[in-house]
Structures are given as structure tokens and as C-alpha cells.
């Protein structure tokens, strides 16, 4: 009966156009009231605990940090600074897209913010130089996904805070997988350049190392910002929440001294961040209520028992969960998908004996896949909008397919070799 109310209630409310957070919360309240002997006071207590959780305050701070960087124009200076470094590499500035997205992801924490910030600079620049539009959009959309995995990551913060997993450990664990995927993206660009048709202008002349040195010199303030955001966590100086606050202050100072941030732009960034967190906060509230109901009624355990009856085994169940995430990623944005599914999938995975740190990275990768999966792939929508519809959604999706396969391959790789993620837990 609990499963019927859970699945039926969510299906009815979500297809009716109800706000996701409200749908999750209402179903949770119904389960607590009708199936858990009127245990609705638990929802009130859980909601209060979530709203007063110090750790979760890092979420609005990192959203604000990303908006400040977007408003300050710092992304353009970083992009121009790294451009000479890839002048002689096959694919040239397409690698700049990946590299700058990786650096930007190390301070913004958001996939869409990264895609928007770098795309608004990179797309017009590359199109004016004769690059193939689909490849430009594909590299930017894929590079933007790195903002969800390269620490600091909103997905990892929310995962850690809601499932009581160390956010600092998640951040360290996500660094190597994020860099490996960024390198895999660049390798694909080289392979595509060598084996496919022309996608970029032919490089001429020698490598201008003086221009490279000047470009790198231009972006010297960025490592300072990365230190405030990540270095303070890795050195044990600050918690993730404190590092987010330090990052906001540092981004404002750099934006006003190094970028073109002013008070009107700062105010607009604050408003944008407030609206974005209001939407995420509503989903968080609904998720906490649903989590209480799901946990109290033992739904994850019953799901494991039911699935185990098919003789799938732990990895068979994991494969089923991966398929579910890929399918749901077609219809929900990353953070919403994460919050909606974790109350059920997290207890299931832990019950099967998988490591919570490992699952945090893997589920973030699955959410990243959804960011470039039509019809709801937000990064695709952001980039097609930036291209002023020069590249339609179908073309953008086709160009992103190789990167989609790389992300899916990474899930398989980290499942076969979990130590690539878990080495950090051995310290």
C-alpha cells in the first residue's frame, strides 16, 4: 500500500504540473498520516532541522558566488588568458572551452552557471574564427557539466548534507574523477579533429610561448579565489560553509578590482541567486518530508527485497538504478533529480554494501549525464540560447553524444575501479 501511495501520488502530482517540492512534500505528508499512524509531527521537526542546518547554508553562498563570477566578466579574462596555451593542439580553442570550464567549476559549483559564463564568451569567439557550431556547443555543454563534479559542487554539498556524508571528503574524492573526465573530453576533441571532417581552422606557425606566458600572467588572481574556496577546506582551515563565505567575499573583491563588477550588477547577482535558492529550497523541504516517510515505512529495504527476488545481485540492482537515473534525467534537472531520488536510492545502495563516498561521485556523474540529455538537458538549452538558435536542440544533442558516452563510461570505470574515488578515504 505504501508503494502504491508513493508511486501513484508522485505520478499524479508531477504530471499535473505541480511544483516539484510541493509534490514531494504532499506525498510525504500523506504517507506519514495514512501509513505511519499520523506521524506528521516528524515532518515538522525534520523541516525545522533542515532549515536551521549550518552545512546547508553553503548552498546559497555557492550559488551567489557563481552569479557574482558570471556578472563580473571574469570568465572572459580567464578565457582570453588560456587561449594561447592551446593554439597548436588539434582542436585548438575547443580545448580552451574544457580547460576554462574546469577552472570555473573549481569556484562556481554550478553546471548551468559554468556553461552560461563560458558559453557567452566562448561561442561568439569561436564562431567568429570559423569553428564548426555543433562542436563548439557540444564542448561547452559537456564542459559545463564539470561544474557539478569539480569541487566545490552544489550536488556534492546537497548529497553530503542531506545524507550525512562528509562534504570535505566528497570534495577531495571528486577532484581526480573530475580531472580525468576533463582530460577524456580533450582526448575526444583531438581524436575527432584527426579522424573527422574540419571542425576548426588549421593552426599556422609555431607555438608562441611568450603569448602563453603573458596569458597565464593575466589570470593570476584566479588561483587566489580557488585557494579561498578549496584550499581552505583541504588544509583544514575552514568548513565548506566557511569556505563558501570566504569565496563570496573574494569573488566580490576580485570582481570589482579585476573584473567589471559594480553595485547594480552585484545586486542583480544577489537577486538571481535568491530566486535560484528559493526554488532549490522548496525542493529540499519536500525531499526532507518524503525522506522521513520513506525511512519510517522501510520502503528502501522492501524495494531491495523485492528486486533481490529477481536474482539480480548488488551490481544488477546498481545497473537498474543507473538506468532509472538516465531515464529520469531526460525529464528533470540535475538538482531536482538528485533530491527526488536520494531518499530511496541512498538507503538501497548503502544496504547493498556500496560506499557512500563512492556513490556520491557516481550519482553526481549520473546527474551530469542528465544535464546534456534531451529533452530536459539544461546545458543544451543554455547553449542553444547563447547561440541565438544558430544551433538547434537536436544538433546540440548530437554534438554532445560523445561526451555523454564518456560520462557513462566513467560510471562504468569507477564501478570497476572504485579506488579511483575511494583512495582519499584511506588517508
Tab-separated table of C-alpha atoms in Angstrom:
chain	number	residue	atom	x	y	z
A	1	UNK	CA	0.000	0.000	0.000
A	2	UNK	CA	2.882	2.381	0.817
A	3	UNK	CA	4.470	1.762	-2.589
A	4	UNK	CA	1.131	2.382	-4.317
A	5	UNK	CA	0.597	5.673	-2.492
A	6	UNK	CA	4.192	6.762	-3.125
A	7	UNK	CA	4.327	5.984	-6.850
A	8	UNK	CA	0.707	6.909	-7.580
A	9	UNK	CA	0.859	10.168	-5.641
A	10	UNK	CA	4.074	11.296	-7.318
A	11	UNK	CA	2.801	10.303	-10.767
A	12	UNK	CA	-0.464	12.249	-10.342
A	13	UNK	CA	1.099	15.382	-8.842
A	14	UNK	CA	4.103	15.594	-11.175
A	15	UNK	CA	2.006	15.109	-14.321
A	16	UNK	CA	-0.486	17.690	-13.076
A	17	UNK	CA	2.149	20.413	-13.273
A	18	UNK	CA	2.515	20.787	-9.505
A	19	UNK	CA	5.722	22.346	-8.167
A	20	UNK	CA	8.225	19.531	-7.562
A	21	UNK	CA	8.932	20.478	-3.949
A	22	UNK	CA	5.223	20.678	-3.148
A	23	UNK	CA	4.581	17.324	-4.841
A	24	UNK	CA	7.319	15.588	-2.837
A	25	UNK	CA	6.178	17.177	0.427
A	26	UNK	CA	2.481	16.379	-0.060
A	27	UNK	CA	3.192	12.727	-0.864
A	28	UNK	CA	5.450	12.509	2.200
A	29	UNK	CA	2.785	14.036	4.438
A	30	UNK	CA	0.167	11.633	3.061
A	31	UNK	CA	2.423	8.646	3.752
A	32	UNK	CA	3.137	9.827	7.298
A	33	UNK	CA	-0.529	10.489	8.031
A	34	UNK	CA	-2.180	7.442	6.449
A	35	UNK	CA	0.567	4.798	6.599
A	36	UNK	CA	2.602	5.788	9.683
A	37	UNK	CA	-0.212	6.309	12.204
A	38	UNK	CA	-0.401	10.081	11.904
A	39	UNK	CA	3.342	10.718	12.345
A	40	UNK	CA	3.124	14.117	10.621
A	41	UNK	CA	4.877	15.950	13.516
A	42	UNK	CA	8.056	14.205	12.336
A	43	UNK	CA	7.820	16.196	9.089
A	44	UNK	CA	7.687	19.468	11.016
A	45	UNK	CA	10.719	18.531	13.119
A	46	UNK	CA	12.686	17.361	10.070
A	47	UNK	CA	11.830	20.537	8.148
A	48	UNK	CA	12.978	22.740	11.020
A	49	UNK	CA	16.226	20.802	11.363
A	50	UNK	CA	16.882	21.188	7.625
A	51	UNK	CA	16.165	24.922	7.584
A	52	UNK	CA	18.499	25.533	10.538
A	53	UNK	CA	21.294	23.242	9.277
A	54	UNK	CA	24.574	25.199	9.178
A	55	UNK	CA	26.036	22.941	6.495
A	56	UNK	CA	23.241	23.638	4.003
A	57	UNK	CA	23.878	27.374	4.219
A	58	UNK	CA	26.808	26.699	1.864
A	59	UNK	CA	24.305	26.115	-0.959
A	60	UNK	CA	23.007	29.713	-1.321
A	61	UNK	CA	26.539	31.030	-0.787
A	62	UNK	CA	27.984	28.984	-3.652
A	63	UNK	CA	25.039	29.920	-5.870
A	64	UNK	CA	25.723	33.586	-5.099
A	65	UNK	CA	29.443	33.092	-5.779
A	66	UNK	CA	28.657	31.667	-9.210
A	67	UNK	CA	26.338	34.566	-10.022
A	68	UNK	CA	28.998	37.104	-8.964
A	69	UNK	CA	31.565	35.487	-11.265
A	70	UNK	CA	29.041	35.478	-14.101
A	71	UNK	CA	28.207	39.166	-13.581
A	72	UNK	CA	31.812	40.329	-13.169
A	73	UNK	CA	33.079	39.233	-16.593
A	74	UNK	CA	35.974	37.318	-15.031
A	75	UNK	CA	35.195	34.369	-17.296
A	76	UNK	CA	36.209	36.433	-20.353
A	77	UNK	CA	39.594	37.320	-18.887
A	78	UNK	CA	40.274	33.695	-17.941
A	79	UNK	CA	39.199	32.528	-21.403
A	80	UNK	CA	41.457	35.020	-23.185
A	81	UNK	CA	44.322	34.186	-20.846
A	82	UNK	CA	44.231	30.459	-21.594
A	83	UNK	CA	43.621	30.750	-25.349
A	84	UNK	CA	47.337	30.910	-26.397
A	85	UNK	CA	48.082	27.707	-24.464
A	86	UNK	CA	46.069	25.565	-26.900
A	87	UNK	CA	46.947	27.347	-30.142
A	88	UNK	CA	48.894	24.359	-31.535
A	89	UNK	CA	46.857	21.485	-30.058
A	90	UNK	CA	44.497	19.741	-32.544
A	91	UNK	CA	41.101	21.276	-31.884
A	92	UNK	CA	42.727	24.442	-30.554
A	93	UNK	CA	40.213	26.630	-28.726
A	94	UNK	CA	37.799	23.764	-28.177
A	95	UNK	CA	40.287	22.670	-25.525
A	96	UNK	CA	40.100	26.157	-24.063
A	97	UNK	CA	36.385	25.565	-23.521
A	98	UNK	CA	37.121	22.419	-21.498
A	99	UNK	CA	40.029	23.951	-19.552
A	100	UNK	CA	38.189	27.143	-18.615
A	101	UNK	CA	35.057	25.197	-17.652
A	102	UNK	CA	37.246	23.053	-15.383
A	103	UNK	CA	38.783	26.103	-13.719
A	104	UNK	CA	35.437	27.858	-13.471
A	105	UNK	CA	33.885	24.706	-11.999
A	106	UNK	CA	36.522	24.865	-9.257
A	107	UNK	CA	34.940	28.051	-7.940
A	108	UNK	CA	31.305	28.184	-9.093
A	109	UNK	CA	29.831	24.804	-8.088
A	110	UNK	CA	27.031	25.014	-10.646
A	111	UNK	CA	26.785	23.347	-14.057
A	112	UNK	CA	24.433	25.852	-15.677
A	113	UNK	CA	26.393	28.839	-14.326
A	114	UNK	CA	29.600	27.391	-15.752
A	115	UNK	CA	28.000	26.675	-19.132
A	116	UNK	CA	26.444	30.145	-19.279
A	117	UNK	CA	29.567	32.016	-18.170
A	118	UNK	CA	31.989	30.272	-20.521
A	119	UNK	CA	29.475	29.836	-23.342
A	120	UNK	CA	28.687	33.555	-23.508
A	121	UNK	CA	32.399	34.207	-24.094
A	122	UNK	CA	33.470	31.086	-25.994
A	123	UNK	CA	30.685	30.633	-28.536
A	124	UNK	CA	30.865	34.041	-30.277
A	125	UNK	CA	34.674	33.949	-30.163
A	126	UNK	CA	34.947	30.524	-31.799
A	127	UNK	CA	32.219	31.162	-34.341
A	128	UNK	CA	33.989	34.338	-35.477
A	129	UNK	CA	37.120	32.232	-36.052
A	130	UNK	CA	35.306	29.663	-38.210
A	131	UNK	CA	34.792	26.758	-35.803
A	132	UNK	CA	32.008	24.259	-36.516
A	133	UNK	CA	28.994	25.448	-34.426
A	134	UNK	CA	27.871	21.990	-33.273
A	135	UNK	CA	31.307	21.093	-31.923
A	136	UNK	CA	31.530	24.420	-30.110
A	137	UNK	CA	28.171	23.910	-28.405
A	138	UNK	CA	28.930	20.250	-27.642
A	139	UNK	CA	32.254	21.066	-25.966
A	140	UNK	CA	30.706	23.909	-23.950
A	141	UNK	CA	27.703	21.853	-22.847
A	142	UNK	CA	29.948	18.966	-21.778
A	143	UNK	CA	32.484	21.268	-20.140
A	144	UNK	CA	29.672	22.872	-18.180
A	145	UNK	CA	28.818	19.527	-16.570
A	146	UNK	CA	32.206	19.630	-14.834
A	147	UNK	CA	30.784	22.356	-12.587
A	148	UNK	CA	28.714	19.659	-10.852
A	149	UNK	CA	31.662	17.347	-10.137
A	150	UNK	CA	34.776	19.514	-9.784
A	151	UNK	CA	34.692	20.753	-6.168
A	152	UNK	CA	33.035	22.822	-4.865
A	153	UNK	CA	29.878	21.192	-6.198
A	154	UNK	CA	26.295	22.018	-5.301
A	155	UNK	CA	25.371	18.395	-5.980
A	156	UNK	CA	28.028	17.089	-3.569
A	157	UNK	CA	27.094	19.660	-0.918
A	158	UNK	CA	23.419	18.706	-1.084
A	159	UNK	CA	24.243	14.991	-1.181
A	160	UNK	CA	26.561	15.265	1.825
A	161	UNK	CA	24.261	17.495	3.863
A	162	UNK	CA	21.076	15.500	3.268
A	163	UNK	CA	22.638	12.044	3.645
A	164	UNK	CA	25.044	12.912	6.481
A	165	UNK	CA	28.217	12.244	4.463
A	166	UNK	CA	31.411	14.299	4.900
A	167	UNK	CA	31.320	17.116	2.341
A	168	UNK	CA	35.059	17.742	2.684
A	169	UNK	CA	35.796	14.094	1.856
A	170	UNK	CA	33.383	14.234	-1.089
A	171	UNK	CA	35.187	17.326	-2.403
A	172	UNK	CA	38.583	15.634	-2.268
A	173	UNK	CA	37.160	12.422	-3.771
A	174	UNK	CA	35.619	14.344	-6.687
A	175	UNK	CA	38.828	16.079	-7.763
A	176	UNK	CA	40.586	13.169	-9.529
A	177	UNK	CA	37.452	11.880	-11.342
A	178	UNK	CA	36.667	15.427	-12.481
A	179	UNK	CA	40.150	15.967	-13.911
A	180	UNK	CA	40.115	12.523	-15.565
A	181	UNK	CA	36.826	13.311	-17.306
A	182	UNK	CA	38.107	16.735	-18.415
A	183	UNK	CA	41.151	15.020	-19.952
A	184	UNK	CA	38.890	12.445	-21.639
A	185	UNK	CA	36.862	15.287	-23.176
A	186	UNK	CA	40.037	16.827	-24.600
A	187	UNK	CA	41.230	13.461	-25.936
A	188	UNK	CA	37.939	13.075	-27.793
A	189	UNK	CA	38.376	16.532	-29.348
A	190	UNK	CA	41.864	15.534	-30.573
A	191	UNK	CA	40.546	12.223	-31.986
A	192	UNK	CA	37.616	13.961	-33.676
A	193	UNK	CA	39.940	16.564	-35.186
A	194	UNK	CA	42.312	13.900	-36.535
A	195	UNK	CA	39.721	11.459	-37.875
A	196	UNK	CA	36.684	13.555	-38.761
A	197	UNK	CA	35.988	16.467	-41.060
A	198	UNK	CA	37.231	20.008	-40.412
A	199	UNK	CA	35.874	21.464	-37.189
A	200	UNK	CA	38.469	24.169	-36.529
A	201	UNK	CA	40.819	26.424	-38.511
A	202	UNK	CA	44.199	24.948	-39.362
A	203	UNK	CA	46.863	26.168	-36.936
A	204	UNK	CA	49.725	28.062	-38.512
A	205	UNK	CA	53.173	28.981	-37.269
A	206	UNK	CA	54.939	27.911	-34.112
A	207	UNK	CA	53.801	27.921	-30.535
A	208	UNK	CA	54.164	31.448	-29.133
A	209	UNK	CA	55.431	30.723	-25.647
A	210	UNK	CA	55.717	34.422	-24.870
A	211	UNK	CA	51.983	34.817	-25.564
A	212	UNK	CA	51.311	31.773	-23.370
A	213	UNK	CA	53.300	33.311	-20.511
A	214	UNK	CA	51.511	36.643	-20.906
A	215	UNK	CA	48.134	34.882	-20.925
A	216	UNK	CA	48.871	32.870	-17.803
A	217	UNK	CA	50.139	36.006	-16.103
A	218	UNK	CA	46.784	37.665	-16.846
A	219	UNK	CA	44.838	35.068	-14.845
A	220	UNK	CA	46.991	35.117	-11.713
A	221	UNK	CA	44.117	36.198	-9.405
A	222	UNK	CA	42.078	33.077	-10.190
A	223	UNK	CA	44.291	30.696	-8.127
A	224	UNK	CA	43.747	33.062	-5.175
A	225	UNK	CA	39.995	32.569	-5.488
A	226	UNK	CA	40.417	28.800	-5.860
A	227	UNK	CA	42.542	28.795	-2.692
A	228	UNK	CA	39.853	30.606	-0.709
A	229	UNK	CA	37.204	28.158	-1.937
A	230	UNK	CA	39.081	24.832	-1.985
A	231	UNK	CA	42.482	25.349	-0.367
A	232	UNK	CA	40.964	26.363	2.964
A	233	UNK	CA	38.931	23.125	3.014
A	234	UNK	CA	41.821	20.845	2.035
A	235	UNK	CA	44.131	22.462	4.612
A	236	UNK	CA	41.511	22.108	7.340
A	237	UNK	CA	41.319	25.876	7.844
A	238	UNK	CA	37.612	26.199	7.052
A	239	UNK	CA	34.480	24.104	6.736
A	240	UNK	CA	32.713	24.010	3.344
A	241	UNK	CA	30.237	26.615	4.581
A	242	UNK	CA	33.009	28.918	5.821
A	243	UNK	CA	34.946	28.458	2.577
A	244	UNK	CA	31.805	29.407	0.626
A	245	UNK	CA	31.574	32.649	2.606
A	246	UNK	CA	35.284	33.337	2.019
A	247	UNK	CA	34.773	32.606	-1.675
A	248	UNK	CA	31.883	35.073	-1.921
A	249	UNK	CA	33.954	37.843	-0.320
A	250	UNK	CA	36.978	37.039	-2.509
A	251	UNK	CA	34.836	36.919	-5.676
A	252	UNK	CA	33.311	40.312	-4.924
A	253	UNK	CA	36.736	41.850	-4.283
A	254	UNK	CA	38.214	40.287	-7.435
A	255	UNK	CA	35.114	41.160	-9.442
A	256	UNK	CA	35.404	44.824	-8.519
A	257	UNK	CA	39.188	45.100	-8.857
A	258	UNK	CA	39.985	42.594	-11.610
A	259	UNK	CA	36.619	42.261	-13.370
A	260	UNK	CA	33.919	44.810	-14.184
A	261	UNK	CA	31.576	44.171	-11.246
A	262	UNK	CA	29.698	47.168	-9.861
A	263	UNK	CA	26.919	47.616	-7.304
A	264	UNK	CA	23.976	47.257	-9.755
A	265	UNK	CA	25.469	44.030	-11.140
A	266	UNK	CA	26.146	42.777	-7.604
A	267	UNK	CA	22.527	43.460	-6.624
A	268	UNK	CA	21.277	41.637	-9.721
A	269	UNK	CA	23.548	38.681	-8.904
A	270	UNK	CA	22.105	38.615	-5.392
A	271	UNK	CA	18.525	38.607	-6.729
A	272	UNK	CA	19.295	35.834	-9.231
A	273	UNK	CA	20.937	33.717	-6.521
A	274	UNK	CA	17.992	34.280	-4.145
A	275	UNK	CA	15.463	33.148	-6.748
A	276	UNK	CA	17.529	30.076	-7.620
A	277	UNK	CA	17.939	29.048	-3.981
A	278	UNK	CA	14.238	29.626	-3.310
A	279	UNK	CA	13.454	27.024	-5.968
A	280	UNK	CA	16.074	24.597	-4.616
A	281	UNK	CA	14.987	25.239	-1.019
A	282	UNK	CA	11.397	24.315	-1.847
A	283	UNK	CA	12.582	21.017	-3.291
A	284	UNK	CA	14.810	20.437	-0.247
A	285	UNK	CA	11.838	20.937	2.046
A	286	UNK	CA	9.698	18.456	0.126
A	287	UNK	CA	12.560	15.968	-0.008
A	288	UNK	CA	13.118	16.052	3.759
A	289	UNK	CA	9.439	15.312	4.413
A	290	UNK	CA	9.403	12.476	1.869
A	291	UNK	CA	12.663	11.082	3.295
A	292	UNK	CA	11.101	10.833	6.752
A	293	UNK	CA	8.147	8.905	5.387
A	294	UNK	CA	10.230	6.608	3.192
A	295	UNK	CA	12.653	5.826	6.029
A	296	UNK	CA	9.949	5.280	8.650
A	297	UNK	CA	7.984	2.902	6.425
A	298	UNK	CA	11.082	0.923	5.400
A	299	UNK	CA	10.413	1.386	1.694
A	300	UNK	CA	14.102	1.109	0.560
A	301	UNK	CA	14.506	-2.222	2.391
A	302	UNK	CA	11.330	-3.602	0.887
A	303	UNK	CA	12.496	-2.414	-2.540
A	304	UNK	CA	15.811	-4.246	-2.127
A	305	UNK	CA	13.993	-7.402	-1.027
A	306	UNK	CA	11.607	-7.189	-3.974
A	307	UNK	CA	14.357	-6.604	-6.539
A	308	UNK	CA	16.573	-9.257	-4.986
A	309	UNK	CA	13.821	-11.750	-5.731
A	310	UNK	CA	14.737	-11.408	-9.406
A	311	UNK	CA	18.243	-12.715	-8.633
A	312	UNK	CA	20.000	-9.572	-9.906
A	313	UNK	CA	22.595	-9.242	-7.136
A	314	UNK	CA	24.128	-5.953	-5.934
A	315	UNK	CA	25.624	-4.952	-9.292
A	316	UNK	CA	22.464	-5.904	-11.142
A	317	UNK	CA	20.462	-3.631	-8.846
A	318	UNK	CA	23.084	-0.910	-9.335
A	319	UNK	CA	22.690	-1.231	-13.108
A	320	UNK	CA	18.923	-0.884	-12.710
A	321	UNK	CA	19.422	2.292	-10.630
A	322	UNK	CA	21.786	3.712	-13.285
A	323	UNK	CA	19.178	3.093	-15.998
A	324	UNK	CA	16.490	4.774	-13.876
A	325	UNK	CA	18.703	7.851	-13.383
A	326	UNK	CA	19.422	8.070	-17.120
A	327	UNK	CA	15.715	7.848	-17.974
A	328	UNK	CA	14.659	10.357	-15.296
A	329	UNK	CA	17.481	12.667	-16.424
A	330	UNK	CA	15.528	13.154	-19.649
A	331	UNK	CA	12.783	14.928	-17.713
A	332	UNK	CA	14.243	16.536	-14.563
A	333	UNK	CA	17.081	18.977	-13.942
A	334	UNK	CA	20.104	17.688	-12.019
A	335	UNK	CA	19.498	19.030	-8.506
A	336	UNK	CA	15.784	18.177	-8.620
A	337	UNK	CA	16.568	14.642	-9.772
A	338	UNK	CA	19.140	14.222	-7.016
A	339	UNK	CA	16.824	15.434	-4.263
A	340	UNK	CA	13.839	13.486	-5.549
A	341	UNK	CA	15.602	10.111	-5.737
A	342	UNK	CA	18.093	10.066	-2.847
A	343	UNK	CA	15.511	9.212	-0.146
A	344	UNK	CA	15.077	5.835	-1.881
A	345	UNK	CA	18.329	5.152	-3.755
A	346	UNK	CA	20.782	6.117	-0.984
A	347	UNK	CA	19.488	3.619	1.628
A	348	UNK	CA	19.238	0.976	-1.088
A	349	UNK	CA	22.853	1.455	-2.198
A	350	UNK	CA	24.216	1.524	1.353
A	351	UNK	CA	22.114	-1.542	2.193
A	352	UNK	CA	23.783	-3.359	-0.696
A	353	UNK	CA	27.226	-2.636	0.784
A	354	UNK	CA	28.424	0.167	-1.515
A	355	UNK	CA	30.464	3.044	-0.078
A	356	UNK	CA	28.574	6.352	0.455
A	357	UNK	CA	31.533	8.437	-0.795
A	358	UNK	CA	31.751	6.336	-3.963
A	359	UNK	CA	28.014	6.611	-4.572
A	360	UNK	CA	28.146	10.392	-4.086
A	361	UNK	CA	30.562	10.736	-7.012
A	362	UNK	CA	28.745	8.185	-9.190
A	363	UNK	CA	25.300	9.700	-8.651
A	364	UNK	CA	26.733	13.144	-9.443
A	365	UNK	CA	28.056	11.724	-12.723
A	366	UNK	CA	24.596	10.343	-13.479
A	367	UNK	CA	23.107	13.755	-12.773
A	368	UNK	CA	25.735	15.295	-15.091
A	369	UNK	CA	24.578	12.945	-17.849
A	370	UNK	CA	21.086	14.355	-17.437
A	371	UNK	CA	22.418	17.892	-17.978
A	372	UNK	CA	23.172	17.031	-21.634
A	373	UNK	CA	20.278	14.612	-22.215
A	374	UNK	CA	17.303	15.957	-24.178
A	375	UNK	CA	14.536	16.967	-23.791
A	376	UNK	CA	15.377	18.463	-20.342
A	377	UNK	CA	19.156	18.859	-20.693
A	378	UNK	CA	19.573	22.317	-19.157
A	379	UNK	CA	23.071	22.850	-20.522
A	380	UNK	CA	21.771	22.210	-24.046
A	381	UNK	CA	19.045	24.818	-23.573
A	382	UNK	CA	21.550	27.340	-22.179
A	383	UNK	CA	23.945	26.896	-25.097
A	384	UNK	CA	21.278	26.903	-27.833
A	385	UNK	CA	20.022	30.157	-26.337
A	386	UNK	CA	23.526	31.645	-26.309
A	387	UNK	CA	23.957	30.617	-29.952
A	388	UNK	CA	20.741	32.578	-30.699
A	389	UNK	CA	19.265	29.362	-32.111
A	390	UNK	CA	22.027	29.075	-34.712
A	391	UNK	CA	22.417	25.596	-33.242
A	392	UNK	CA	19.097	23.848	-32.535
A	393	UNK	CA	18.472	21.393	-29.703
A	394	UNK	CA	18.776	18.321	-31.945
A	395	UNK	CA	22.159	19.410	-33.299
A	396	UNK	CA	23.373	20.274	-29.797
A	397	UNK	CA	22.281	16.856	-28.509
A	398	UNK	CA	24.072	15.038	-31.350
A	399	UNK	CA	27.258	17.042	-30.744
A	400	UNK	CA	27.064	16.227	-27.020
A	401	UNK	CA	26.563	12.477	-27.567
A	402	UNK	CA	30.298	11.546	-27.474
A	403	UNK	CA	30.681	13.436	-24.185
A	404	UNK	CA	27.507	11.716	-22.907
A	405	UNK	CA	29.133	8.355	-23.684
A	406	UNK	CA	32.351	9.424	-21.932
A	407	UNK	CA	30.401	10.281	-18.767
A	408	UNK	CA	28.568	6.968	-18.925
A	409	UNK	CA	31.886	5.174	-19.485
A	410	UNK	CA	33.260	6.949	-16.410
A	411	UNK	CA	30.430	5.479	-14.333
A	412	UNK	CA	31.474	2.021	-15.520
A	413	UNK	CA	35.174	2.724	-14.913
A	414	UNK	CA	34.627	3.947	-11.357
A	415	UNK	CA	32.401	0.951	-10.662
A	416	UNK	CA	35.118	-1.451	-11.815
A	417	UNK	CA	37.870	0.533	-10.059
A	418	UNK	CA	36.268	2.234	-7.028
A	419	UNK	CA	39.721	3.028	-5.606
A	420	UNK	CA	39.967	5.868	-8.133
A	421	UNK	CA	37.409	7.555	-5.888
A	422	UNK	CA	37.990	5.920	-2.514
A	423	UNK	CA	41.759	6.474	-2.267
A	424	UNK	CA	41.015	9.646	-0.329
A	425	UNK	CA	39.201	7.702	2.404
A	426	UNK	CA	42.382	5.715	3.114
A	427	UNK	CA	44.212	8.761	4.490
